[in-house]
PDB file of C-alpha atoms and ligand atoms in Angstrom:
ATOM      1  CA  UNK A 647       0.000   0.000   0.000  1.00  0.00           C
ATOM      2  CA  UNK A 648       2.932   2.345   0.664  1.00  0.00           C
ATOM      3  CA  UNK A 649       3.798   2.489  -3.029  1.00  0.00           C
ATOM      4  CA  UNK A 650       0.204   3.382  -3.907  1.00  0.00           C
ATOM      5  CA  UNK A 651       0.207   6.155  -1.285  1.00  0.00           C
ATOM      6  CA  UNK A 652       3.476   7.494  -2.730  1.00  0.00           C
ATOM      7  CA  UNK A 653       1.950   7.397  -6.234  1.00  0.00           C
ATOM      8  CA  UNK A 654      -1.213   9.214  -5.088  1.00  0.00           C
ATOM      9  CA  UNK A 655       0.799  11.842  -3.212  1.00  0.00           C
ATOM     10  CA  UNK A 656       2.828  12.575  -6.350  1.00  0.00           C
ATOM     11  CA  UNK A 657      -0.336  12.702  -8.487  1.00  0.00           C
ATOM     12  CA  UNK A 658      -1.970  15.164  -6.064  1.00  0.00           C
ATOM     13  CA  UNK A 659       1.183  17.238  -5.564  1.00  0.00           C
ATOM     14  CA  UNK A 660       1.421  17.651  -9.354  1.00  0.00           C
ATOM     15  CA  UNK A 661      -1.948  19.409  -9.655  1.00  0.00           C
ATOM     16  CA  UNK A 662      -3.933  22.367  -8.298  1.00  0.00           C
ATOM     17  CA  UNK A 663      -7.099  20.875  -9.759  1.00  0.00           C
ATOM     18  CA  UNK A 664      -7.919  17.864  -7.649  1.00  0.00           C
ATOM     19  CA  UNK A 665     -11.482  17.191  -6.501  1.00  0.00           C
ATOM     20  CA  UNK A 666     -12.714  14.717  -3.887  1.00  0.00           C
ATOM     21  CA  UNK A 667     -15.950  12.719  -4.061  1.00  0.00           C
ATOM     22  CA  UNK A 668     -16.782  11.241  -0.652  1.00  0.00           C
ATOM     23  CA  UNK A 669     -19.304   8.797   0.758  1.00  0.00           C
ATOM     24  CA  UNK A 670     -20.354   7.215   4.043  1.00  0.00           C
ATOM     25  CA  UNK A 671     -17.088   5.276   4.287  1.00  0.00           C
ATOM     26  CA  UNK A 672     -15.137   8.452   5.117  1.00  0.00           C
ATOM     27  CA  UNK A 673     -17.281   8.985   8.232  1.00  0.00           C
ATOM     28  CA  UNK A 674     -17.219   5.409   9.562  1.00  0.00           C
ATOM     29  CA  UNK A 675     -14.121   6.238  11.627  1.00  0.00           C
ATOM     30  CA  UNK A 676     -16.194   9.094  13.166  1.00  0.00           C
ATOM     31  CA  UNK A 677     -18.717   6.550  14.471  1.00  0.00           C
ATOM     32  CA  UNK A 678     -21.357   6.999  11.740  1.00  0.00           C
ATOM     33  CA  UNK A 679     -22.481   3.649  10.250  1.00  0.00           C
ATOM     34  CA  UNK A 680     -22.497   3.210   6.451  1.00  0.00           C
ATOM     35  CA  UNK A 681     -25.622   2.405   4.461  1.00  0.00           C
ATOM     36  CA  UNK A 682     -24.468  -0.806   2.828  1.00  0.00           C
ATOM     37  CA  UNK A 683     -22.178  -3.690   3.702  1.00  0.00           C
ATOM     38  CA  UNK A 684     -21.384  -4.990   7.196  1.00  0.00           C
ATOM     39  CA  UNK A 685     -23.186  -2.893   9.861  1.00  0.00           C
ATOM     40  CA  UNK A 686     -24.930  -0.884   7.124  1.00  0.00           C
ATOM     41  CA  UNK A 687     -28.170   0.926   7.978  1.00  0.00           C
ATOM     42  CA  UNK A 688     -30.016  -0.575   4.962  1.00  0.00           C
ATOM     43  CA  UNK A 689     -29.112  -4.063   6.239  1.00  0.00           C
ATOM     44  CA  UNK A 690     -31.443  -3.338   9.169  1.00  0.00           C
ATOM     45  CA  UNK A 691     -34.225  -1.173   7.672  1.00  0.00           C
ATOM     46  CA  UNK A 692     -35.612  -1.027   4.147  1.00  0.00           C
ATOM     47  CA  UNK A 693     -34.541   2.306   2.597  1.00  0.00           C
ATOM     48  CA  UNK A 694     -37.747   2.414   0.539  1.00  0.00           C
ATOM     49  CA  UNK A 695     -39.702   2.279   3.812  1.00  0.00           C
ATOM     50  CA  UNK A 696     -37.822   5.088   5.554  1.00  0.00           C
ATOM     51  CA  UNK A 697     -35.690   7.085   3.081  1.00  0.00           C
ATOM     52  CA  UNK A 698     -38.007   7.575   0.080  1.00  0.00           C
ATOM     53  CA  UNK A 699     -40.035  10.814  -0.197  1.00  0.00           C
ATOM     54  CA  UNK A 700     -43.246   8.805  -0.752  1.00  0.00           C
ATOM     55  CA  UNK A 701     -42.612   6.960   2.525  1.00  0.00           C
ATOM     56  CA  UNK A 702     -42.148  10.302   4.308  1.00  0.00           C
ATOM     57  CA  UNK A 703     -45.341  11.746   2.790  1.00  0.00           C
ATOM     58  CA  UNK A 704     -47.216   8.530   3.663  1.00  0.00           C
ATOM     59  CA  UNK A 705     -46.084   8.344   7.305  1.00  0.00           C
ATOM     60  CA  UNK A 706     -43.744  11.147   8.500  1.00  0.00           C
ATOM     61  CA  UNK A 707     -44.051   9.945  12.116  1.00  0.00           C
ATOM     62  CA  UNK A 708     -42.637   6.543  11.175  1.00  0.00           C
ATOM     63  CA  UNK A 709     -39.723   8.025   9.216  1.00  0.00           C
ATOM     64  CA  UNK A 710     -38.903  10.388  12.099  1.00  0.00           C
ATOM     65  CA  UNK A 711     -39.058   7.535  14.595  1.00  0.00           C
ATOM     66  CA  UNK A 712     -37.219   4.874  12.592  1.00  0.00           C
ATOM     67  CA  UNK A 713     -34.588   6.964  10.789  1.00  0.00           C
ATOM     68  CA  UNK A 714     -34.277  10.691  11.429  1.00  0.00           C
ATOM     69  CA  UNK A 715     -34.222  10.844  15.228  1.00  0.00           C
ATOM     70  CA  UNK A 716     -31.633   8.051  15.436  1.00  0.00           C
ATOM     71  CA  UNK A 717     -29.397   9.604  12.763  1.00  0.00           C
ATOM     72  CA  UNK A 718     -29.690  13.061  14.373  1.00  0.00           C
ATOM     73  CA  UNK A 719     -28.291  11.812  17.686  1.00  0.00           C
ATOM     74  CA  UNK A 720     -25.433   9.862  16.027  1.00  0.00           C
ATOM     75  CA  UNK A 721     -24.512  12.884  13.879  1.00  0.00           C
ATOM     76  CA  UNK A 722     -24.682  15.215  16.875  1.00  0.00           C
ATOM     77  CA  UNK A 723     -21.913  13.225  18.595  1.00  0.00           C
ATOM     78  CA  UNK A 724     -19.666  12.681  15.567  1.00  0.00           C
ATOM     79  CA  UNK A 725     -16.330  14.500  15.127  1.00  0.00           C
ATOM     80  CA  UNK A 726     -14.256  14.883  11.942  1.00  0.00           C
ATOM     81  CA  UNK A 727     -11.510  12.244  11.580  1.00  0.00           C
ATOM     82  CA  UNK A 728      -8.049  12.210   9.970  1.00  0.00           C
ATOM     83  CA  UNK A 729      -9.549  11.769   6.490  1.00  0.00           C
ATOM     84  CA  UNK A 730     -11.801  14.834   6.753  1.00  0.00           C
ATOM     85  CA  UNK A 731      -8.869  16.834   8.173  1.00  0.00           C
ATOM     86  CA  UNK A 732      -6.510  15.506   5.489  1.00  0.00           C
ATOM     87  CA  UNK A 733      -8.758  16.711   2.669  1.00  0.00           C
ATOM     88  CA  UNK A 734      -9.100  20.131   4.341  1.00  0.00           C
ATOM     89  CA  UNK A 735      -5.288  20.316   4.521  1.00  0.00           C
ATOM     90  CA  UNK A 736      -4.937  19.428   0.818  1.00  0.00           C
ATOM     91  CA  UNK A 737      -7.350  22.298   0.080  1.00  0.00           C
ATOM     92  CA  UNK A 738      -5.239  24.642   2.233  1.00  0.00           C
ATOM     93  CA  UNK A 739      -2.112  23.527   0.371  1.00  0.00           C
ATOM     94  CA  UNK A 740      -3.833  24.548  -2.901  1.00  0.00           C
ATOM     95  CA  UNK A 741      -4.133  21.073  -4.451  1.00  0.00           C
ATOM     96  CA  UNK A 742      -7.784  20.247  -3.724  1.00  0.00           C
ATOM     97  CA  UNK A 743     -10.377  22.594  -5.236  1.00  0.00           C
ATOM     98  CA  UNK A 744     -13.514  21.194  -3.598  1.00  0.00           C
ATOM     99  CA  UNK A 745     -15.173  18.273  -1.855  1.00  0.00           C
ATOM    100  CA  UNK A 746     -18.345  16.807  -3.358  1.00  0.00           C
ATOM    101  CA  UNK A 747     -19.917  14.784  -0.541  1.00  0.00           C
ATOM    102  CA  UNK A 748     -22.862  12.408  -0.495  1.00  0.00           C
ATOM    103  CA  UNK A 749     -22.828  12.653   3.307  1.00  0.00           C
ATOM    104  CA  UNK A 750     -25.342  14.743   5.277  1.00  0.00           C
ATOM    105  CA  UNK A 751     -23.158  14.946   8.426  1.00  0.00           C
ATOM    106  CA  UNK A 752     -21.394  18.312   7.911  1.00  0.00           C
ATOM    107  CA  UNK A 753     -18.041  16.816   9.029  1.00  0.00           C
ATOM    108  CA  UNK A 754     -16.056  18.190   6.070  1.00  0.00           C
ATOM    109  CA  UNK A 755     -16.991  21.738   7.018  1.00  0.00           C
ATOM    110  CA  UNK A 756     -16.255  21.015  10.688  1.00  0.00           C
ATOM    111  CA  UNK A 757     -12.802  19.768   9.603  1.00  0.00           C
ATOM    112  CA  UNK A 758     -12.135  23.118   7.890  1.00  0.00           C
ATOM    113  CA  UNK A 759     -12.985  22.362   4.256  1.00  0.00           C
ATOM    114  CA  UNK A 760     -14.203  25.602   2.710  1.00  0.00           C
ATOM    115  CA  UNK A 761     -15.617  24.499  -0.644  1.00  0.00           C
ATOM    116  CA  UNK A 762     -18.027  21.621   0.063  1.00  0.00           C
ATOM    117  CA  UNK A 763     -20.941  20.582  -2.168  1.00  0.00           C
ATOM    118  CA  UNK A 764     -23.524  18.708  -0.100  1.00  0.00           C
ATOM    119  CA  UNK A 765     -24.803  16.647  -3.025  1.00  0.00           C
ATOM    120  CA  UNK A 766     -27.463  14.904  -0.883  1.00  0.00           C
ATOM    121  CA  UNK A 767     -28.200  17.914   1.296  1.00  0.00           C
ATOM    122  CA  UNK A 768     -27.669  18.163   5.045  1.00  0.00           C
ATOM    123  CA  UNK A 769     -29.197  16.994   8.328  1.00  0.00           C
ATOM    124  CA  UNK A 770     -28.001  20.240   9.945  1.00  0.00           C
ATOM    125  CA  UNK A 771     -31.117  21.929   8.532  1.00  0.00           C
ATOM    126  CA  UNK A 772     -34.825  21.123   8.455  1.00  0.00           C
ATOM    127  CA  UNK A 773     -37.262  22.326   5.798  1.00  0.00           C
ATOM    128  CA  UNK A 774     -41.020  22.815   6.032  1.00  0.00           C
ATOM    129  CA  UNK A 775     -43.049  20.602   3.690  1.00  0.00           C
ATOM    130  CA  UNK A 776     -45.547  23.494   3.238  1.00  0.00           C
ATOM    131  CA  UNK A 777     -43.811  26.903   3.301  1.00  0.00           C
ATOM    132  CA  UNK A 778     -40.271  25.588   2.599  1.00  0.00           C
ATOM    133  CA  UNK A 779     -38.900  27.724   5.470  1.00  0.00           C
ATOM    134  CA  UNK A 780     -35.620  26.287   6.797  1.00  0.00           C
ATOM    135  CA  UNK A 781     -34.524  26.047  10.416  1.00  0.00           C
ATOM    136  CA  UNK A 782     -31.462  24.636  12.188  1.00  0.00           C
ATOM    137  CA  UNK A 783     -31.873  21.043  13.413  1.00  0.00           C
ATOM    138  CA  UNK A 784     -29.984  21.916  16.611  1.00  0.00           C
ATOM    139  CA  UNK A 785     -32.725  24.445  17.516  1.00  0.00           C
ATOM    140  CA  UNK A 786     -35.538  21.929  17.061  1.00  0.00           C
ATOM    141  CA  UNK A 787     -37.726  20.896  19.989  1.00  0.00           C
ATOM    142  CA  UNK A 788     -38.184  17.152  19.436  1.00  0.00           C
ATOM    143  CA  UNK A 789     -40.786  16.801  22.204  1.00  0.00           C
ATOM    144  CA  UNK A 790     -43.365  16.522  19.420  1.00  0.00           C
ATOM    145  CA  UNK A 791     -42.626  14.111  16.519  1.00  0.00           C
ATOM    146  CA  UNK A 792     -42.888  14.941  13.681  1.00  0.00           C
ATOM    147  CA  UNK A 793     -41.816  18.498  14.532  1.00  0.00           C
ATOM    148  CA  UNK A 794     -43.791  21.301  12.939  1.00  0.00           C
ATOM    149  CA  UNK A 795     -43.016  24.670  11.424  1.00  0.00           C
ATOM    150  CA  UNK A 796     -44.651  27.872  12.742  1.00  0.00           C
ATOM    151  CA  UNK A 797     -46.964  27.632   9.733  1.00  0.00           C
ATOM    152  CA  UNK A 798     -48.101  24.211  10.954  1.00  0.00           C
ATOM    153  CA  UNK A 799     -46.311  22.324   8.190  1.00  0.00           C
ATOM    154  CA  UNK A 800     -44.316  19.150   8.978  1.00  0.00           C
ATOM    155  CA  UNK A 801     -40.543  19.564   9.089  1.00  0.00           C
ATOM    156  CA  UNK A 802     -38.210  17.192   7.242  1.00  0.00           C
ATOM    157  CA  UNK A 803     -34.390  17.112   7.022  1.00  0.00           C
ATOM    158  CA  UNK A 804     -33.049  19.306   4.198  1.00  0.00           C
ATOM    159  CA  UNK A 805     -31.563  16.213   2.559  1.00  0.00           C
ATOM    160  CA  UNK A 806     -32.313  14.423  -0.717  1.00  0.00           C
ATOM    161  CA  UNK A 807     -34.597  11.445  -0.102  1.00  0.00           C
ATOM    162  CA  UNK A 808     -34.773   8.642  -2.666  1.00  0.00           C
ATOM    163  CA  UNK A 809     -37.299   9.714  -5.306  1.00  0.00           C
ATOM    164  CA  UNK A 810     -36.131  13.351  -5.138  1.00  0.00           C
ATOM    165  CA  UNK A 811     -33.916  15.392  -7.488  1.00  0.00           C
ATOM    166  CA  UNK A 812     -30.420  16.546  -6.632  1.00  0.00           C
ATOM    167  CA  UNK A 813     -30.583  20.363  -6.223  1.00  0.00           C
ATOM    168  CA  UNK A 814     -29.805  21.582  -9.786  1.00  0.00           C
ATOM    169  CA  UNK A 815     -27.115  24.026  -8.638  1.00  0.00           C
ATOM    170  CA  UNK A 816     -25.254  21.229  -6.844  1.00  0.00           C
ATOM    171  CA  UNK A 817     -25.621  18.846  -9.781  1.00  0.00           C
ATOM    172  CA  UNK A 818     -24.371  21.346 -12.360  1.00  0.00           C
ATOM    173  CA  UNK A 819     -21.435  22.540 -10.274  1.00  0.00           C
ATOM    174  CA  UNK A 820     -20.385  18.976  -9.394  1.00  0.00           C
ATOM    175  CA  UNK A 821     -20.467  17.958 -13.039  1.00  0.00           C
ATOM    176  CA  UNK A 822     -18.383  21.026 -13.959  1.00  0.00           C
ATOM    177  CA  UNK A 823     -15.819  20.234 -11.260  1.00  0.00           C
ATOM    178  CA  UNK A 824     -15.646  16.590 -12.393  1.00  0.00           C
ATOM    179  CA  UNK A 825     -15.175  17.632 -16.041  1.00  0.00           C
ATOM    180  CA  UNK A 826     -12.507  20.182 -15.109  1.00  0.00           C
ATOM    181  CA  UNK A 827     -10.384  18.303 -12.570  1.00  0.00           C
ATOM    182  CA  UNK A 828      -7.037  16.589 -13.244  1.00  0.00           C
ATOM    183  CA  UNK A 829      -7.314  14.208 -10.267  1.00  0.00           C
ATOM    184  CA  UNK A 830     -10.458  12.849  -8.555  1.00  0.00           C
ATOM    185  CA  UNK A 831     -10.076  11.208  -5.158  1.00  0.00           C
ATOM    186  CA  UNK A 832     -13.050   8.881  -4.646  1.00  0.00           C
ATOM    187  CA  UNK A 833     -13.141   8.205  -0.907  1.00  0.00           C
ATOM    188  CA  UNK A 834     -15.426   5.792   0.944  1.00  0.00           C
ATOM    189  CA  UNK A 835     -18.285   5.342  -1.487  1.00  0.00           C
ATOM    190  CA  UNK A 836     -19.780   2.102  -2.874  1.00  0.00           C
ATOM    191  CA  UNK A 837     -20.418   4.100  -6.083  1.00  0.00           C
ATOM    192  CA  UNK A 838     -23.840   2.490  -6.473  1.00  0.00           C
ATOM    193  CA  UNK A 839     -26.160   5.511  -6.193  1.00  0.00           C
ATOM    194  CA  UNK A 840     -26.821   7.802  -9.155  1.00  0.00           C
ATOM    195  CA  UNK A 841     -26.188  10.487 -10.186  1.00  0.00           C
ATOM    196  CA  UNK A 842     -23.223  10.754  -7.760  1.00  0.00           C
ATOM    197  CA  UNK A 843     -21.693   7.530  -9.096  1.00  0.00           C
ATOM    198  CA  UNK A 844     -21.561   9.133 -12.555  1.00  0.00           C
ATOM    199  CA  UNK A 845     -19.106  11.839 -11.467  1.00  0.00           C
ATOM    200  CA  UNK A 846     -15.950   9.644 -11.610  1.00  0.00           C
ATOM    201  CA  UNK A 847     -16.904   8.652 -15.164  1.00  0.00           C
ATOM    202  CA  UNK A 848     -17.213  12.305 -16.149  1.00  0.00           C
ATOM    203  CA  UNK A 849     -13.777  12.947 -14.643  1.00  0.00           C
ATOM    204  CA  UNK A 850     -12.215   9.907 -16.350  1.00  0.00           C
ATOM    205  CA  UNK A 851     -13.758  10.819 -19.714  1.00  0.00           C
ATOM    206  CA  UNK A 852     -12.331  14.331 -19.357  1.00  0.00           C
ATOM    207  CA  UNK A 853      -8.870  12.808 -18.950  1.00  0.00           C
ATOM    208  CA  UNK A 854      -8.515  13.002 -15.160  1.00  0.00           C
ATOM    209  CA  UNK A 855      -6.815  10.407 -12.968  1.00  0.00           C
ATOM    210  CA  UNK A 856      -9.407   8.655 -10.778  1.00  0.00           C
ATOM    211  CA  UNK A 857      -7.991   7.331  -7.495  1.00  0.00           C
ATOM    212  CA  UNK A 858     -10.190   5.268  -5.167  1.00  0.00           C
ATOM    213  CA  UNK A 859      -9.612   5.017  -1.408  1.00  0.00           C
ATOM    214  CA  UNK A 860     -11.689   2.179   0.012  1.00  0.00           C
ATOM    215  CA  UNK A 861     -10.928  -1.069   1.860  1.00  0.00           C
ATOM    216  CA  UNK A 862     -13.122  -2.842  -0.712  1.00  0.00           C
ATOM    217  CA  UNK A 863     -13.273  -2.703  -4.529  1.00  0.00           C
ATOM    218  CA  UNK A 864     -16.332  -1.030  -6.072  1.00  0.00           C
ATOM    219  CA  UNK A 865     -17.979  -1.080  -9.524  1.00  0.00           C
ATOM    220  CA  UNK A 866     -15.481   1.661 -10.468  1.00  0.00           C
ATOM    221  CA  UNK A 867     -12.460  -0.498  -9.669  1.00  0.00           C
ATOM    222  CA  UNK A 868     -10.574  -1.702 -12.734  1.00  0.00           C
ATOM    223  CA  UNK A 869     -13.050  -0.058 -15.117  1.00  0.00           C
ATOM    224  CA  UNK A 870     -13.298   3.651 -14.255  1.00  0.00           C
ATOM    225  CA  UNK A 871     -10.671   4.252 -11.576  1.00  0.00           C
ATOM    226  CA  UNK A 872      -6.959   4.188 -12.430  1.00  0.00           C
ATOM    227  CA  UNK A 873      -6.098   2.565  -9.106  1.00  0.00           C
ATOM    228  CA  UNK A 874      -7.591   1.631  -5.719  1.00  0.00           C
ATOM    229  CA  UNK A 875      -5.759   2.180  -2.434  1.00  0.00           C
ATOM    230  CA  UNK A 876      -7.278  -0.653  -0.348  1.00  0.00           C
ATOM    231  CA  UNK A 877      -7.237   0.884   3.136  1.00  0.00           C
ATOM    232  CA  UNK A 878      -9.234   2.922   5.653  1.00  0.00           C
ATOM    233  CA  UNK A 879      -9.724   6.568   4.672  1.00  0.00           C
ATOM    234  CA  UNK A 880      -8.286   8.030   7.884  1.00  0.00           C
ATOM    235  CA  UNK A 881      -4.929   6.294   7.538  1.00  0.00           C
ATOM    236  CA  UNK A 882      -4.636   6.652   3.755  1.00  0.00           C
ATOM    237  CA  UNK A 883      -5.706  10.296   3.345  1.00  0.00           C
ATOM    238  CA  UNK A 884      -3.528  11.377   6.297  1.00  0.00           C
ATOM    239  CA  UNK A 885      -0.523   9.579   4.747  1.00  0.00           C
ATOM    240  CA  UNK A 886      -1.151  11.239   1.375  1.00  0.00           C
ATOM    241  CA  UNK A 887      -1.415  14.657   3.047  1.00  0.00           C
ATOM    242  CA  UNK A 888       1.857  14.119   4.932  1.00  0.00           C
ATOM    243  CA  UNK A 889       3.691  12.976   1.803  1.00  0.00           C
ATOM    244  CA  UNK A 890       2.368  15.889  -0.277  1.00  0.00           C
ATOM    245  CA  UNK A 891       3.642  18.207   2.465  1.00  0.00           C
ATOM    246  CA  UNK A 892       7.112  16.604   2.282  1.00  0.00           C
ATOM    247  CA  UNK A 893       7.181  16.805  -1.518  1.00  0.00           C
ATOM    248  CA  UNK A 894       6.297  20.515  -1.368  1.00  0.00           C
ATOM    249  CA  UNK A 895       9.152  21.167   1.069  1.00  0.00           C
ATOM    250  CA  UNK A 896      11.707  19.402  -1.149  1.00  0.00           C
ATOM    251  CA  UNK A 897      10.488  20.809  -4.493  1.00  0.00           C
TER     252      UNK A 897
HETATM  253  N1  LIG B 943     -12.614   4.098   4.833  1.00  0.00           N
HETATM  254  C1  LIG B 943     -13.031   4.256   3.539  1.00  0.00           C
HETATM  255  N2  LIG B 943     -14.086   3.575   3.000  1.00  0.00           N
HETATM  256  C2  LIG B 943     -14.698   2.665   3.793  1.00  0.00           C
HETATM  257  C3  LIG B 943     -14.287   2.401   5.130  1.00  0.00           C
HETATM  258  C4  LIG B 943     -13.194   3.184   5.649  1.00  0.00           C
HETATM  259  N3  LIG B 943     -12.753   3.038   6.900  1.00  0.00           N
HETATM  260  N4  LIG B 943     -15.074   1.408   5.643  1.00  0.00           N
HETATM  261  C5  LIG B 943     -15.946   1.055   4.654  1.00  0.00           C
HETATM  262  N5  LIG B 943     -15.728   1.814   3.550  1.00  0.00           N
HETATM  263  C6  LIG B 943     -16.434   1.785   2.247  1.00  0.00           C
HETATM  264  C7  LIG B 943     -17.200   0.504   1.958  1.00  0.00           C
HETATM  265  O1  LIG B 943     -16.358  -0.502   1.405  1.00  0.00           O
HETATM  266  C8  LIG B 943     -18.246   1.001   0.950  1.00  0.00           C
HETATM  267  O2  LIG B 943     -17.747   0.906  -0.375  1.00  0.00           O
HETATM  268  O3  LIG B 943     -17.415   2.795   2.272  1.00  0.00           O
HETATM  269  C9  LIG B 943     -18.435   2.473   1.327  1.00  0.00           C
HETATM  270  C10 LIG B 943     -19.782   2.821   1.959  1.00  0.00           C
HETATM  271  O4  LIG B 943     -20.775   2.606   1.003  1.00  0.00           O
HETATM  272  P1  LIG B 943     -22.310   3.011   1.278  1.00  0.00           P
HETATM  273  O5  LIG B 943     -22.692   2.627   2.638  1.00  0.00           O
HETATM  274  O6  LIG B 943     -23.081   2.471   0.128  1.00  0.00           O
HETATM  275  O7  LIG B 943     -22.291   4.606   1.268  1.00  0.00           O
HETATM  276  P2  LIG B 943     -22.369   5.621   0.031  1.00  0.00           P
HETATM  277  O8  LIG B 943     -21.625   5.128  -1.146  1.00  0.00           O
HETATM  278  O9  LIG B 943     -22.021   6.950   0.559  1.00  0.00           O
HETATM  279  O10 LIG B 943     -23.959   5.601  -0.303  1.00  0.00           O
HETATM  280  C11 LIG B 943     -24.431   6.477  -1.288  1.00  0.00           C
HETATM  281  O11 LIG B 943     -26.701   5.960  -0.755  1.00  0.00           O
HETATM  282  O12 LIG B 943     -28.171   5.431   0.861  1.00  0.00           O
HETATM  283  C12 LIG B 943     -27.795   6.419   0.034  1.00  0.00           C
HETATM  284  O13 LIG B 943     -28.036   8.756   0.303  1.00  0.00           O
HETATM  285  C13 LIG B 943     -27.328   7.663   0.780  1.00  0.00           C
HETATM  286  O14 LIG B 943     -25.454   9.109   0.297  1.00  0.00           O
HETATM  287  C14 LIG B 943     -25.849   7.774   0.412  1.00  0.00           C
HETATM  288  C15 LIG B 943     -25.784   7.029  -0.902  1.00  0.00           C
END
């Protein structure tokens, strides 16, 4: 793995146009379970029963009870890990332009990343199903479930449920970043959910190097990505950051 880390550090150090695409795997070391695979949320509950907009419209109480409340408390305790901090450092060093994240946990921003596209929205905010007014999740009184807006409308997390569109501004900007980058770091995603999983293809087709960081291969491995670094994000991203720092000092 050391040789792959050295290779990735040199690839990142050679560009000022790297972009990261991240998924649930980057936050596992912060105590947030993934969606798929061992210990995955969708192994326990059917995502179509609790994470599809039709399910929320049908029974918001159930979705709040079975999914949202539990995720809120896990997210409230989570702290950024070495991988989040490593990407923020690569941005500070001028190599990473932006992070496109599928995660709703806000940990990239907490780690100091400035340019973050929350492709699937955020659990830090709630939105009213009627008047669309937004409010901070931390200010919510969860004595009454589902919580309601002042207008009486039911509040839902400002995330993208299955069956909903990606906010157009996020989609367009992410596609532009993918088409314009020279290196894409794909960190901790199973690359199975569209349209996020399309972004590495856009990058590859535009001539970028696609580097995966994931203990397991994904559908991108060997077909879309140039190479996979088969290790945990915290260890691998931190090692890349350190090596890029050394290379900058000696260049
Ligand atoms: N470091 C890096 N990657 C890891 C680690 C780790 N320590 N541990 C596991 N992984 C990898 C797994 O091998 C897997 O490929 O993280 C990936 C997690 O995959 P998913 O749980 O499918 O998460 P993600 O790809 O982000 O899901 C996409 O699906 O359910 C929806 O909206 C939800 O944004 C989510 C989307």
